[in-house]
mmCIF file of C-alpha atoms in Angstrom:
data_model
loop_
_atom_site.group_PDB
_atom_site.id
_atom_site.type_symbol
_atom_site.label_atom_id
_atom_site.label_comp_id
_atom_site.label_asym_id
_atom_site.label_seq_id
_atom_site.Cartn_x
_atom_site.Cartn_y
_atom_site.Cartn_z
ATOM 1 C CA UNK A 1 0.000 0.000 0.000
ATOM 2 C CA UNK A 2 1.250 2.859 -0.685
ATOM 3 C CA UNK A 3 -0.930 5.122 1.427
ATOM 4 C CA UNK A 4 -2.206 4.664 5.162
ATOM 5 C CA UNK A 5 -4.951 7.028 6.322
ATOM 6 C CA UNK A 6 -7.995 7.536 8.156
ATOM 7 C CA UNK A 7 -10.168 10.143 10.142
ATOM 8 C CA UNK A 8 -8.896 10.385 13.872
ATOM 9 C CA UNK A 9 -12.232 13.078 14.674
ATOM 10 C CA UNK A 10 -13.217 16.443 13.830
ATOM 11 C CA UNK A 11 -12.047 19.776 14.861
ATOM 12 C CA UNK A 12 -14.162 21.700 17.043
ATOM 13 C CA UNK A 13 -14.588 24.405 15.008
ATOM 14 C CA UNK A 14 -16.500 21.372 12.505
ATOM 15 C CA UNK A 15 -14.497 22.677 8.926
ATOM 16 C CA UNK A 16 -11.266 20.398 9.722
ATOM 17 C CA UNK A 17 -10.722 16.910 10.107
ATOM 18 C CA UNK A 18 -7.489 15.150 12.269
ATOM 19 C CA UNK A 19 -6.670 12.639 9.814
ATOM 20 C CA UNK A 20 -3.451 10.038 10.644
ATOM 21 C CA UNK A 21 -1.409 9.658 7.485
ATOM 22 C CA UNK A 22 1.667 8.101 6.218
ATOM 23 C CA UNK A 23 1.252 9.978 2.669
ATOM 24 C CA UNK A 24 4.744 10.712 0.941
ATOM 25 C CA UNK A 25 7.235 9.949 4.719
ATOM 26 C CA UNK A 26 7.840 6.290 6.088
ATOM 27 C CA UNK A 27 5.407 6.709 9.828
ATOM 28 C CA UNK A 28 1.988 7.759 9.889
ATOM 29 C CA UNK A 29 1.110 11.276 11.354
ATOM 30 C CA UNK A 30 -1.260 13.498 13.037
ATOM 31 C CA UNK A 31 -2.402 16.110 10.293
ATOM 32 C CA UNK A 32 -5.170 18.666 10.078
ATOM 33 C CA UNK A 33 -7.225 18.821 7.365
ATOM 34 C CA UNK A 34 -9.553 21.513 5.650
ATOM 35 C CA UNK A 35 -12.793 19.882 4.540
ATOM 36 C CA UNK A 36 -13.839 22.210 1.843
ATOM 37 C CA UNK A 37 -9.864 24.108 0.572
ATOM 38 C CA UNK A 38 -7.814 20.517 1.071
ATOM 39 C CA UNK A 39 -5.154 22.613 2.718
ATOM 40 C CA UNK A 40 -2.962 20.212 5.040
ATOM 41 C CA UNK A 41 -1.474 21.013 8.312
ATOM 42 C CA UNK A 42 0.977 18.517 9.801
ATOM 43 C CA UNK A 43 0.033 18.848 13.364
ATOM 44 C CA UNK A 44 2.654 16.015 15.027
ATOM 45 C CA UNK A 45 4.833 12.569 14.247
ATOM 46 C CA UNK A 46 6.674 10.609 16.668
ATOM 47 C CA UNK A 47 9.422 12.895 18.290
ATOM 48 C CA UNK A 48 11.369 10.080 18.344
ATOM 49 C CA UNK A 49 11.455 9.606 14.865
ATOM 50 C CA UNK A 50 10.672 5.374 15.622
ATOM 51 C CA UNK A 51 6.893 4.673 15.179
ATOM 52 C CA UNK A 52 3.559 5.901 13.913
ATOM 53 C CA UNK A 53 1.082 8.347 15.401
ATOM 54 C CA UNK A 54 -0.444 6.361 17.973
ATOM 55 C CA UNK A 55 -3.275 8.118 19.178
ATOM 56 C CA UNK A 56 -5.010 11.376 20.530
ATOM 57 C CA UNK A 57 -6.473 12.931 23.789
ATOM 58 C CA UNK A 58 -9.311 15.629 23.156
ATOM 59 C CA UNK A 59 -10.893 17.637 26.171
ATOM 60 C CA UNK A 60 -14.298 16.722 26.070
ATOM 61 C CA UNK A 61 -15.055 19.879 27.613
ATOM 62 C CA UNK A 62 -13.061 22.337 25.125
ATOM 63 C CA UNK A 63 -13.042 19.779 22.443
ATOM 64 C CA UNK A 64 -8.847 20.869 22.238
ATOM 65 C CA UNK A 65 -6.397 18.284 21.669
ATOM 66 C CA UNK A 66 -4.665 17.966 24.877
ATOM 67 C CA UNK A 67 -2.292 14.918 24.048
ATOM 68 C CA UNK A 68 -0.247 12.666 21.801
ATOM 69 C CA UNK A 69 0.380 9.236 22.296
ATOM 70 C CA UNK A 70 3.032 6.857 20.791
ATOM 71 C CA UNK A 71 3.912 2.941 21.511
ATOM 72 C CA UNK A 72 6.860 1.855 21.151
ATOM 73 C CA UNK A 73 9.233 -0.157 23.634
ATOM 74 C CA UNK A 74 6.654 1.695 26.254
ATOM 75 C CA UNK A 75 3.759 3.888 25.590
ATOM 76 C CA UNK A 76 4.422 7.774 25.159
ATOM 77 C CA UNK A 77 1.861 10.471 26.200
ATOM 78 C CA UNK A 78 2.737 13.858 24.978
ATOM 79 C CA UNK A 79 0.949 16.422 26.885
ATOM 80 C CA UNK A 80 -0.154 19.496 24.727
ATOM 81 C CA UNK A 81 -1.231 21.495 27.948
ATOM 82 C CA UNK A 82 0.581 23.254 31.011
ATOM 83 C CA UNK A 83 -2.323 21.717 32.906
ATOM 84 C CA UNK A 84 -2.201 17.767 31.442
ATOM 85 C CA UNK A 85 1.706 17.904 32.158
ATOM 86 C CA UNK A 86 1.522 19.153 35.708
ATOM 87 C CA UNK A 87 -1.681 16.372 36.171
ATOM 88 C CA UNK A 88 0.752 13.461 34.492
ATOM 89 C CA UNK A 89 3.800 14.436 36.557
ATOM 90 C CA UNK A 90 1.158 14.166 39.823
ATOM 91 C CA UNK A 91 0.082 11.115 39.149
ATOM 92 C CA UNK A 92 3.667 9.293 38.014
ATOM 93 C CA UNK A 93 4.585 10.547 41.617
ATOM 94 C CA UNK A 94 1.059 9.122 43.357
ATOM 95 C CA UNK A 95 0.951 5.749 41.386
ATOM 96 C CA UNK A 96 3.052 2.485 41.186
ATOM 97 C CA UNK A 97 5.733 3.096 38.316
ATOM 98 C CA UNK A 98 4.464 1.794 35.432
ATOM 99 C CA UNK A 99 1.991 2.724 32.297
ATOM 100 C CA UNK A 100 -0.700 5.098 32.616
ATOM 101 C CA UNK A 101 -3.699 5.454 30.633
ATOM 102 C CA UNK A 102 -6.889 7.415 31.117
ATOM 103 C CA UNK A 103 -10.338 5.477 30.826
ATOM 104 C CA UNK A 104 -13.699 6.899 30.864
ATOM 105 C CA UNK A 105 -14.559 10.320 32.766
ATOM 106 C CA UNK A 106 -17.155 12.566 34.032
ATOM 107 C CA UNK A 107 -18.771 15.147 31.034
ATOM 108 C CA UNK A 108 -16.810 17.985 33.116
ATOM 109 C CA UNK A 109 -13.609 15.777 33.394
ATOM 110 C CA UNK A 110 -13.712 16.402 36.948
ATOM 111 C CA UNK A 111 -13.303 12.799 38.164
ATOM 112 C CA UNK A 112 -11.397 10.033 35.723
ATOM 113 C CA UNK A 113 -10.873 6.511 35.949
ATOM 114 C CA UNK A 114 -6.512 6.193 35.292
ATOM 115 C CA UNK A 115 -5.154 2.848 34.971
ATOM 116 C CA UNK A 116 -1.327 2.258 35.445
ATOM 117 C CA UNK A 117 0.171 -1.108 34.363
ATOM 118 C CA UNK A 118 3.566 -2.398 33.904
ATOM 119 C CA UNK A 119 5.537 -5.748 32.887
ATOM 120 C CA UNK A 120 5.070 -6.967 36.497
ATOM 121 C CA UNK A 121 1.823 -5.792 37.484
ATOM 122 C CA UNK A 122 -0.898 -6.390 35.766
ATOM 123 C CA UNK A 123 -2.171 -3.259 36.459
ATOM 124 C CA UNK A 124 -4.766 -1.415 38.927
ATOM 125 C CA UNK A 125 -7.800 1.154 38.495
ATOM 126 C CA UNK A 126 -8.009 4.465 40.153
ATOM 127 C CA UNK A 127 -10.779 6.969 39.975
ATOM 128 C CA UNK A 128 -8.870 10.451 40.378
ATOM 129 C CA UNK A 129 -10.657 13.302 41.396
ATOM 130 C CA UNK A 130 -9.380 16.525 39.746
ATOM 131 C CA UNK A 131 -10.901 19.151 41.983
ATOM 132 C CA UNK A 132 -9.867 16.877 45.291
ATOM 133 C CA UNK A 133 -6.742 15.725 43.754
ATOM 134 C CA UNK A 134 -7.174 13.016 45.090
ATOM 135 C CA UNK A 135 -6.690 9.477 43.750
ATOM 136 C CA UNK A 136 -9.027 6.079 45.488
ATOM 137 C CA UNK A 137 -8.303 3.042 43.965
ATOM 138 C CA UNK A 138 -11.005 0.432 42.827
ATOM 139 C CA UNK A 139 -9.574 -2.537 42.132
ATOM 140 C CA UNK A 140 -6.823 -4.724 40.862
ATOM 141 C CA UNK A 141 -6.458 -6.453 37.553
ATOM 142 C CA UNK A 142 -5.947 -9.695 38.343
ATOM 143 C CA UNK A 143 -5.111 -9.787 41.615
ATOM 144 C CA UNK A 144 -4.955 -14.021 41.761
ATOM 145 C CA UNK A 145 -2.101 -13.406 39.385
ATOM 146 C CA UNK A 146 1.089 -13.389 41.671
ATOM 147 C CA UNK A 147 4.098 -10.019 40.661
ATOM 148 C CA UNK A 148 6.987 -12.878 41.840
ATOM 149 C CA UNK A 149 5.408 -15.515 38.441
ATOM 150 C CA UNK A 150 5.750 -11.784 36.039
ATOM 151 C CA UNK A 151 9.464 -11.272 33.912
ATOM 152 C CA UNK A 152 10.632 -7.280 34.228
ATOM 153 C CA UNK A 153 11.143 -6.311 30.645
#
């Protein structure tokens, strides 16, 4: 193939489309697209230069893209915001190292359930409360499923 490409969602302002693409350079990107002119905006590729455009975060309050996300050897969030920085930084220092992802969340975003994973434990679920800043945790994937029987990677 020689092209890649499909609609990621549209642009709050409902004229533009984030499209990934891998049109004329080797890894798939996060572009912009104008619906009606066709005029292209490259919006982000892997910093690293090593895989393609993973995913994206959108505020469902502001509708703004507030992140970038890229797998490679480990997944790689790329905050967009002051505010989703200083929140990710929190939470790497309130959570068990490992990967964190963001599940399903209030229409305000004021509470979120955040999952954080790694090669050696299966991973647990936290509802964080933005306006508390405060994280509780639910449960544990897996818990019958011992960390000693789990390779570090």
């Amino acid at each position: 193939f020689e092209e890649n490409c499909g609609p990621v969602r549209f642009h709050k302002d409902g004229k533009r489309v984030y499209m990934r693409s891998n049109k004329g350079v080797d890894l798939s990107r996060l572009l912009l697209v104008d619906v009606e002119s066709g005029e292209v905006e490259a919006i982000e590729s892997d910093p690293e230069g090593e895989v393609d455009f993973g995913g994206a975060w959108f505020s469902d309050v502001t509708e703004e893209l507030v992140a970038t996300v890229y797998t490679g050897d480990r997944v790689r969030i790329y905050p967009r915001t002051e505010a989703l920085e200083r929140e990710l930084q929190w939470l790497r220092t309130e959570l068990p190292d490992g990967e964190i992802s963001y599940q399903s969340g209030t229409e305000d975003e004021s509470a979120q359930i955040v999952v954080v994973g790694s090669d050696i434990n299966p991973g647990a679920v936290y509802l964080y409360d933005r306006n508390q800043r405060t994280l509780d945790k639910l449960y544990d994937s897996r818990p019958e499923l011992p960390s000693d029987h789990l390779a570090p990677m």
